[in-house]
């Protein structure tokens, strides 16, 4: 991201969410972004995911302008290169755990058998294979977040974007989720960018960005 600004208007008043914000990410980093509410942390993730065009500035992915490409190209980028983890899990309530994890693979063109095999392997890696046939409503918050992490990793993305992944969990479960993400990062070398208010969580990364 280079000199990125995001603005919107409320009536006659202009609100600056980001102003001339720049940072670069190296392959394999585990970056945590922290700071008070309203400083644009989630906005940064939405821009990196291709959801929110900045008002000004440039967002580069492998030297290509992310927002100069077509909607179809952006959708393929998001499906194949980006995994996302959310504070409130964002699992599809009508689908069980393995079906939720399969979804990105099926969208990306995998056949159902291969998607099922891969999804079960990912659930096993995050410790909830025994919940494969359970709906989100039948799982605890920590179990749902483990499923969400498995879904984020389903297509072996280059980057995982995590928005307050421990914000809806108790402290013990939050520590378990942070330990899991740290282990997966160490094993796979997947780049992770994690937004948090929690200084303990922020300290888990290899680099911290403070947004004041």
Backbone as numpy.savetxt, mean C-alpha at the origin, in Angstrom:
# Nx Ny Nz CAx CAy CAz Cx Cy Cz
9.19 11.68 -7.07 8.33 12.86 -7.07 9.23 14.09 -7.07
8.93 15.03 -7.96 9.77 16.21 -8.09 8.90 17.48 -8.06
9.10 18.29 -7.02 8.40 19.58 -6.90 6.89 19.41 -7.04
6.34 18.44 -6.34 4.91 18.13 -6.46 4.10 19.00 -5.51
3.05 19.61 -6.05 2.09 20.37 -5.26 0.69 19.84 -5.54
-0.14 19.84 -4.51 -1.55 19.48 -4.64 -2.37 20.55 -3.95
-3.29 21.11 -4.70 -4.14 22.18 -4.18 -5.59 21.88 -4.51
-6.49 22.36 -3.67 -7.91 22.36 -4.01 -8.55 23.58 -3.37
-9.78 23.84 -3.76 -10.46 25.04 -3.28 -11.69 24.68 -2.47
-11.89 25.42 -1.40 -13.13 25.38 -0.64 -13.72 26.78 -0.73
-14.70 26.93 -1.61 -15.22 28.26 -1.89 -14.14 29.12 -2.52
-13.84 30.24 -1.89 -12.80 31.12 -2.40 -11.43 30.82 -1.80
-11.38 29.89 -0.87 -10.13 29.61 -0.16 -9.36 28.47 -0.83
-8.08 28.69 -1.06 -7.21 27.65 -1.62 -6.53 26.89 -0.49
-6.58 25.57 -0.59 -5.94 24.71 0.40 -4.75 24.02 -0.27
-3.57 24.17 0.33 -2.37 23.51 -0.17 -2.14 22.23 0.64
-2.38 21.10 0.02 -2.15 19.81 0.69 -0.67 19.45 0.65
-0.05 19.65 -0.50 1.40 19.49 -0.67 1.93 20.72 -1.39
3.13 21.13 -1.04 3.73 22.28 -1.71 5.20 21.97 -2.03
5.48 21.84 -3.33 6.85 21.61 -3.81 7.53 20.46 -3.07
6.83 19.34 -2.98 7.34 18.17 -2.25 8.13 17.29 -3.20
9.33 16.90 -2.79 10.18 16.04 -3.61 10.77 14.92 -2.76
10.82 13.74 -3.32 11.62 12.67 -2.74 11.81 11.56 -3.75
12.88 10.81 -3.57 13.20 9.71 -4.48 13.27 8.42 -3.68
12.94 7.33 -4.33 12.91 6.01 -3.69 13.86 5.09 -4.43
14.69 4.40 -3.68 15.58 3.39 -4.26 14.94 2.01 -4.12
15.22 1.14 -5.08 14.72 -0.24 -5.00 15.13 -0.87 -3.67
14.16 -1.52 -3.02 14.45 -2.27 -1.82 14.40 -1.49 -0.53
14.09 -0.19 -0.60 13.99 0.59 0.63 12.71 0.26 1.39
12.73 0.49 2.69 11.54 0.44 3.53 11.42 1.84 4.14
10.61 2.67 3.50 10.47 4.07 3.89 9.23 4.22 4.75
9.36 4.91 5.87 8.19 5.28 6.66 8.02 6.79 6.57
6.76 7.20 6.42 6.41 8.62 6.34 5.55 8.94 7.54
5.96 9.91 8.32 5.25 10.24 9.55 5.08 11.74 9.67
4.24 12.14 10.62 3.95 13.55 10.83 2.51 13.75 11.24
2.14 14.97 11.63 0.77 15.25 12.08 -0.26 15.03 10.97
-1.51 14.89 11.37 -2.60 14.77 10.40 -2.67 16.04 9.55
-3.11 15.85 8.31 -3.31 17.00 7.43 -2.07 17.48 6.72
-0.98 16.73 6.80 0.27 17.17 6.15 0.47 16.54 4.77
-0.47 15.70 4.34 -0.40 15.17 2.98 0.23 13.80 2.85
0.34 13.07 3.96 0.98 11.75 3.90 0.21 10.78 3.01
-1.09 10.68 3.25 -1.92 9.79 2.42 -1.98 10.29 0.99
-1.96 11.60 0.81 -1.94 12.18 -0.53 -0.73 11.68 -1.31
0.42 11.61 -0.66 1.63 11.11 -1.32 1.41 9.68 -1.82
0.82 8.83 -1.00 0.56 7.44 -1.42 -0.41 7.40 -2.60
-1.46 8.21 -2.55 -2.43 8.22 -3.64 -1.81 8.69 -4.95
-0.88 9.64 -4.86 -0.17 10.09 -6.06 0.71 8.97 -6.60
1.46 8.31 -5.71 2.35 7.23 -6.15 1.58 6.05 -6.74
0.35 5.84 -6.27 -0.47 4.74 -6.79 -1.15 5.08 -8.11
-1.03 6.32 -8.55 -1.65 6.71 -9.81 -3.10 7.12 -9.67
-3.56 7.37 -8.44 -4.95 7.75 -8.21 -5.18 9.26 -8.28
-4.16 10.07 -8.00 -4.36 11.50 -7.80 -3.32 12.30 -8.58
-3.69 12.87 -9.72 -2.74 13.70 -10.46 -2.39 14.95 -9.64
-1.11 15.28 -9.52 -0.76 16.49 -8.78 -1.16 17.74 -9.54
-1.36 18.82 -8.81 -1.66 20.10 -9.44 -0.47 20.56 -10.28
0.73 20.34 -9.76 1.95 20.65 -10.50 3.05 19.71 -10.03
4.12 19.66 -10.81 5.22 18.77 -10.49 5.19 17.49 -11.31
6.17 16.65 -11.10 6.34 15.45 -11.91 6.49 14.22 -11.03
5.85 13.13 -11.45 5.98 11.85 -10.76 6.57 10.86 -11.76
7.76 10.39 -11.49 8.46 9.52 -12.42 8.48 8.08 -11.92
8.21 7.16 -12.84 8.37 5.73 -12.59 9.31 5.20 -13.67
10.51 4.80 -13.26 11.51 4.34 -14.21 11.71 5.36 -15.34
11.85 6.62 -14.94 12.12 7.75 -15.84 10.95 8.11 -16.75
9.80 7.51 -16.55 8.60 7.86 -17.32 7.62 8.62 -16.44
6.99 9.64 -17.02 6.02 10.45 -16.28 4.76 9.61 -16.06
4.48 9.29 -14.80 3.35 8.43 -14.47 2.04 9.02 -14.96
1.91 10.33 -14.94 0.64 10.96 -15.30 0.59 11.43 -16.74
1.57 11.02 -17.55 1.53 11.29 -18.98 1.04 10.08 -19.76
0.80 8.96 -19.06 0.38 7.75 -19.75 -1.14 7.62 -19.76
-1.64 6.65 -20.51 -3.08 6.46 -20.63 -3.66 5.83 -19.37
-4.98 5.89 -19.24 -5.65 5.26 -18.10 -5.38 3.76 -18.07
-5.37 3.11 -19.24 -5.10 1.67 -19.29 -3.69 1.36 -18.82
-2.73 2.18 -19.22 -1.35 1.98 -18.78 -1.23 2.15 -17.27
-1.94 3.15 -16.74 -1.90 3.38 -15.29 -2.53 2.22 -14.54
-3.63 1.68 -15.07 -4.28 0.53 -14.43 -3.36 -0.68 -14.42
-2.64 -0.91 -15.52 -1.70 -2.04 -15.58 -0.54 -1.82 -14.61
-0.06 -0.59 -14.52 1.00 -0.25 -13.56 0.54 -0.56 -12.14
-0.67 -0.15 -11.82 -1.18 -0.33 -10.46 -1.36 -1.82 -10.15
-1.82 -2.59 -11.12 -2.06 -4.02 -10.89 -0.78 -4.82 -10.79
0.21 -4.48 -11.60 1.41 -5.32 -11.68 2.56 -4.83 -10.81
2.62 -3.52 -10.55 3.79 -2.96 -9.88 3.53 -2.48 -8.46
2.26 -2.26 -8.11 1.90 -1.65 -6.82 1.00 -2.59 -6.03
1.33 -2.78 -4.75 0.42 -3.43 -3.81 0.01 -2.41 -2.76
-1.24 -2.49 -2.30 -1.73 -1.49 -1.35 -2.30 -2.16 -0.11
-1.99 -1.57 1.05 -2.51 -2.02 2.34 -3.13 -0.81 3.01
-4.36 -0.97 3.53 -5.11 0.15 4.07 -5.38 -0.02 5.56
-5.67 1.09 6.21 -5.96 1.06 7.65 -7.16 0.18 7.97
-8.20 0.26 7.13 -9.44 -0.48 7.40 -9.57 -1.70 6.50
-8.43 -2.21 6.03 -8.29 -3.51 5.35 -8.85 -3.50 3.92
-10.06 -2.93 3.73 -10.67 -2.83 2.41 -10.79 -4.18 1.70
-11.09 -5.21 2.47 -11.40 -6.51 1.87 -12.82 -6.48 1.33
-13.07 -7.26 0.29 -14.42 -7.35 -0.28 -15.25 -8.25 0.63
-16.30 -7.72 1.27 -16.98 -8.47 2.34 -17.64 -9.75 1.87
-18.05 -9.82 0.59 -18.74 -11.01 0.09 -17.78 -12.12 -0.31
-16.49 -11.84 -0.34 -15.50 -12.84 -0.75 -14.74 -13.36 0.46
-14.41 -14.64 0.44 -13.61 -15.18 1.54 -12.15 -14.76 1.37
-11.30 -15.18 2.31 -9.92 -14.70 2.31 -9.18 -15.07 1.03
-9.26 -16.32 0.61 -8.50 -16.72 -0.57 -9.04 -16.04 -1.81
-10.33 -15.80 -1.90 -10.90 -15.09 -3.05 -10.44 -13.63 -3.08
-10.37 -13.00 -1.90 -9.85 -11.63 -1.84 -8.42 -11.56 -2.35
-7.61 -12.52 -1.94 -6.20 -12.51 -2.36 -6.06 -12.84 -3.84
-6.92 -13.70 -4.36 -6.88 -14.06 -5.77 -7.21 -12.89 -6.69
-8.01 -11.95 -6.23 -8.58 -10.92 -7.10 -7.55 -10.19 -7.95
-6.44 -9.67 -7.39 -5.48 -8.98 -8.26 -4.87 -9.88 -9.33
-4.68 -11.15 -9.00 -4.14 -12.08 -9.98 -5.10 -12.30 -11.13
-6.38 -12.48 -10.81 -7.38 -12.68 -11.87 -7.50 -11.43 -12.73
-7.49 -10.26 -12.10 -7.54 -9.01 -12.86 -6.33 -8.90 -13.78
-5.19 -9.39 -13.30 -3.97 -9.33 -14.10 -3.86 -10.39 -15.18
-4.85 -11.30 -15.26 -4.88 -12.28 -16.34 -4.48 -13.69 -15.97
-4.21 -13.96 -14.70 -3.86 -15.32 -14.29 -5.08 -16.23 -14.39
-4.87 -17.51 -14.70 -6.00 -18.42 -14.71 -6.39 -18.74 -13.26
-7.60 -19.23 -13.10 -8.13 -19.40 -11.74 -7.32 -20.41 -10.92
-6.86 -21.47 -11.56 -6.09 -22.48 -10.82 -4.78 -21.90 -10.31
-4.07 -21.19 -11.18 -2.79 -20.60 -10.77 -3.01 -19.52 -9.72
-4.07 -18.71 -9.89 -4.36 -17.66 -8.91 -4.66 -18.26 -7.54
-5.41 -19.36 -7.54 -5.73 -20.03 -6.27 -4.46 -20.57 -5.60
-3.60 -21.20 -6.38 -2.36 -21.75 -5.83 -1.50 -20.64 -5.24
-1.36 -19.55 -5.98 -0.54 -18.43 -5.51 -1.16 -17.79 -4.27
-2.48 -17.61 -4.26 -3.16 -16.98 -3.12 -2.99 -17.82 -1.86
-3.13 -19.12 -1.98 -2.95 -19.99 -0.81 -1.52 -19.92 -0.29
-0.56 -19.85 -1.20 0.84 -19.73 -0.78 1.08 -18.43 -0.03
0.43 -17.35 -0.50 0.60 -16.05 0.17 -0.07 -16.06 1.54
-1.25 -16.65 1.63 -1.91 -16.75 2.94 -1.06 -17.56 3.91
-0.42 -18.60 3.41 0.46 -19.40 4.26 1.64 -18.55 4.75
2.20 -17.74 3.87 3.35 -16.90 4.25 3.01 -15.92 5.36
1.78 -15.40 5.34 1.40 -14.40 6.36 0.71 -15.03 7.55
0.58 -16.37 7.56 0.12 -17.07 8.74 -1.37 -17.23 8.90
-2.14 -17.11 7.81 -3.60 -17.25 7.94 -4.18 -18.21 6.90
-3.41 -19.20 6.47 -3.95 -20.17 5.51 -5.17 -20.88 6.09
-5.19 -21.08 7.39 -6.34 -21.72 8.02 -7.62 -20.91 7.94
-7.51 -19.65 7.56 -8.68 -18.78 7.40 -9.08 -18.61 5.93
-8.54 -19.42 5.05 -8.73 -19.24 3.61 -10.19 -19.15 3.20
-11.05 -19.95 3.84 -12.46 -20.00 3.43 -13.35 -19.09 4.29
-12.75 -18.27 5.13 -13.53 -17.41 6.02 -13.78 -16.05 5.37
-14.97 -15.51 5.61 -15.30 -14.16 5.19 -14.60 -13.15 6.10
-14.41 -11.91 5.64 -13.80 -10.89 6.50 -14.51 -10.73 7.84
-15.84 -10.84 7.83 -16.61 -10.66 9.07 -16.35 -11.77 10.08
-15.74 -12.87 9.62 -15.45 -14.00 10.50 -14.00 -13.99 11.01
-13.28 -12.91 10.70 -11.87 -12.82 11.09 -11.64 -11.62 12.00
-10.60 -11.71 12.83 -10.20 -10.57 13.67 -9.55 -9.50 12.80
-9.35 -8.31 13.40 -8.69 -7.24 12.66 -7.29 -7.62 12.20
-6.54 -8.26 13.08 -5.19 -8.67 12.71 -5.18 -9.68 11.58
-6.13 -10.61 11.61 -6.24 -11.60 10.53 -6.62 -10.93 9.22
-7.55 -10.00 9.28 -7.94 -9.28 8.06 -6.75 -8.52 7.46
-5.95 -7.90 8.34 -4.81 -7.16 7.80 -3.76 -8.09 7.21
-3.60 -9.28 7.77 -2.70 -10.26 7.17 -3.20 -10.68 5.78
-4.51 -10.86 5.65 -5.08 -11.17 4.34 -4.83 -10.02 3.37
-5.01 -8.79 3.85 -4.78 -7.62 3.00 -3.33 -7.54 2.54
-2.40 -7.89 3.42 -0.98 -7.90 3.04 -0.72 -8.99 2.00
-1.33 -10.16 2.18 -1.20 -11.23 1.19 -1.73 -10.76 -0.16
-2.87 -10.09 -0.15 -3.44 -9.56 -1.40 -2.49 -8.55 -2.05
-1.90 -7.68 -1.23 -0.98 -6.67 -1.76 0.22 -7.30 -2.45
0.64 -8.48 -1.97 1.82 -9.15 -2.52 1.49 -10.17 -3.60
0.21 -10.34 -3.91 -0.24 -11.40 -4.81 0.48 -11.38 -6.16
0.65 -10.20 -6.74 1.25 -10.09 -8.07 2.75 -9.76 -8.02
3.39 -10.02 -6.88 4.82 -9.74 -6.71 5.16 -8.31 -7.14
4.52 -7.31 -6.51 4.73 -5.92 -6.93 6.14 -5.44 -6.61
6.57 -4.41 -7.31 7.85 -3.78 -7.00 7.74 -2.94 -5.73
6.55 -2.36 -5.48 6.36 -1.43 -4.37 5.08 -1.77 -3.63
5.13 -1.76 -2.30 3.93 -1.85 -1.47 3.72 -0.51 -0.78
2.52 0.05 -0.93 2.13 1.29 -0.28 1.18 0.95 0.86
1.53 1.32 2.07 0.73 0.97 3.25 0.31 2.24 3.98
-1.00 2.47 4.06 -1.54 3.68 4.68 -2.06 3.35 6.07
-1.31 3.71 7.10 -1.68 3.46 8.49 -2.11 1.99 8.70
-1.28 1.03 8.32 -1.70 -0.38 8.38 -1.94 -0.89 9.79
-1.44 -0.18 10.80 -1.66 -0.61 12.19 -2.64 0.30 12.92
-3.20 1.28 12.21 -4.02 2.30 12.87 -5.33 1.80 13.45
-5.79 0.64 12.99 -7.07 0.10 13.47 -6.86 -1.16 14.32
-5.64 -1.32 14.83 -5.30 -2.54 15.57 -4.82 -2.20 16.98
-4.98 -3.15 17.90 -4.43 -2.95 19.23 -2.90 -3.03 19.16
-2.23 -2.60 20.22 -0.78 -2.44 20.18 -0.05 -3.77 19.93
-0.51 -4.84 20.55 0.15 -6.13 20.36 0.01 -6.60 18.91
-1.21 -6.51 18.39 -1.44 -6.93 17.00 -0.69 -6.03 16.04
-0.65 -4.73 16.34 0.09 -3.79 15.50 1.56 -4.18 15.41
2.14 -4.55 16.55 3.55 -4.96 16.57 3.76 -6.21 15.72
2.80 -7.12 15.75 2.89 -8.35 14.95 2.85 -8.02 13.45
1.99 -7.07 13.07 1.88 -6.69 11.66 3.15 -6.00 11.19
3.71 -5.13 12.01 4.97 -4.46 11.65 6.09 -5.49 11.50
6.15 -6.44 12.42 7.17 -7.49 12.33 6.99 -8.32 11.06
5.74 -8.61 10.70 5.46 -9.36 9.48 5.93 -8.59 8.25
5.59 -7.30 8.18 5.99 -6.50 7.02 7.51 -6.38 6.94
8.16 -6.24 8.09 9.63 -6.18 8.10 10.24 -7.49 7.60
9.65 -8.61 8.02 10.16 -9.92 7.57 9.98 -10.10 6.07
8.80 -9.75 5.56 8.54 -9.89 4.13 9.46 -8.99 3.32
9.71 -7.78 3.83 10.64 -6.87 3.16 12.04 -7.48 3.11
12.47 -8.05 4.22 13.81 -8.64 4.27 13.92 -9.86 3.35
12.85 -10.65 3.27 12.89 -11.87 2.46 12.81 -11.58 0.97
11.96 -10.61 0.58 11.69 -10.38 -0.83 12.42 -9.18 -1.42
12.84 -8.24 -0.56 13.44 -7.02 -1.06 12.45 -6.08 -1.72
11.16 -6.31 -1.47 10.13 -5.43 -2.03 10.23 -4.04 -1.40
10.18 -3.02 -2.21 10.17 -1.65 -1.69 8.87 -1.41 -0.95
8.96 -0.84 0.25 7.77 -0.55 1.04 7.78 0.92 1.45
6.63 1.56 1.30 6.44 2.94 1.74 5.23 2.94 2.65
5.45 3.24 3.91 4.44 3.08 4.94 4.18 4.41 5.64
2.91 4.81 5.69 2.49 6.02 6.40 2.02 5.64 7.79
2.45 6.39 8.80 2.04 6.10 10.18 2.14 7.34 11.05
1.30 7.37 12.10 1.44 8.36 13.17 2.26 7.81 14.33
2.48 6.51 14.35 3.08 5.83 15.49 4.60 5.85 15.37
5.31 6.49 16.31 6.77 6.55 16.21 7.44 5.19 16.28
6.82 4.24 16.99 7.38 2.89 17.05 7.33 2.23 15.68
6.20 2.38 14.99 6.07 1.84 13.64 7.02 2.55 12.69
7.11 3.87 12.82 7.98 4.65 11.94 9.43 4.21 12.04
9.84 3.77 13.23 11.23 3.37 13.45 11.56 2.03 12.80
10.55 1.31 12.30 10.78 -0.02 11.72 11.39 0.05 10.33
11.31 1.20 9.67 11.81 1.31 8.32 13.32 1.51 8.25
13.82 1.53 7.02 15.24 1.81 6.80 15.49 3.30 6.60
14.42 4.06 6.32 14.53 5.52 6.19 13.20 6.14 6.58
13.27 7.25 7.31 12.06 7.93 7.77 11.97 9.32 7.14
10.77 9.66 6.66 10.50 11.00 6.15 9.51 11.66 7.08
9.88 12.79 7.64 9.02 13.54 8.55 8.34 14.66 7.78
7.00 14.66 7.77 6.24 15.72 7.10 5.63 16.61 8.17
6.19 17.80 8.35 5.73 18.73 9.38 4.87 19.83 8.78
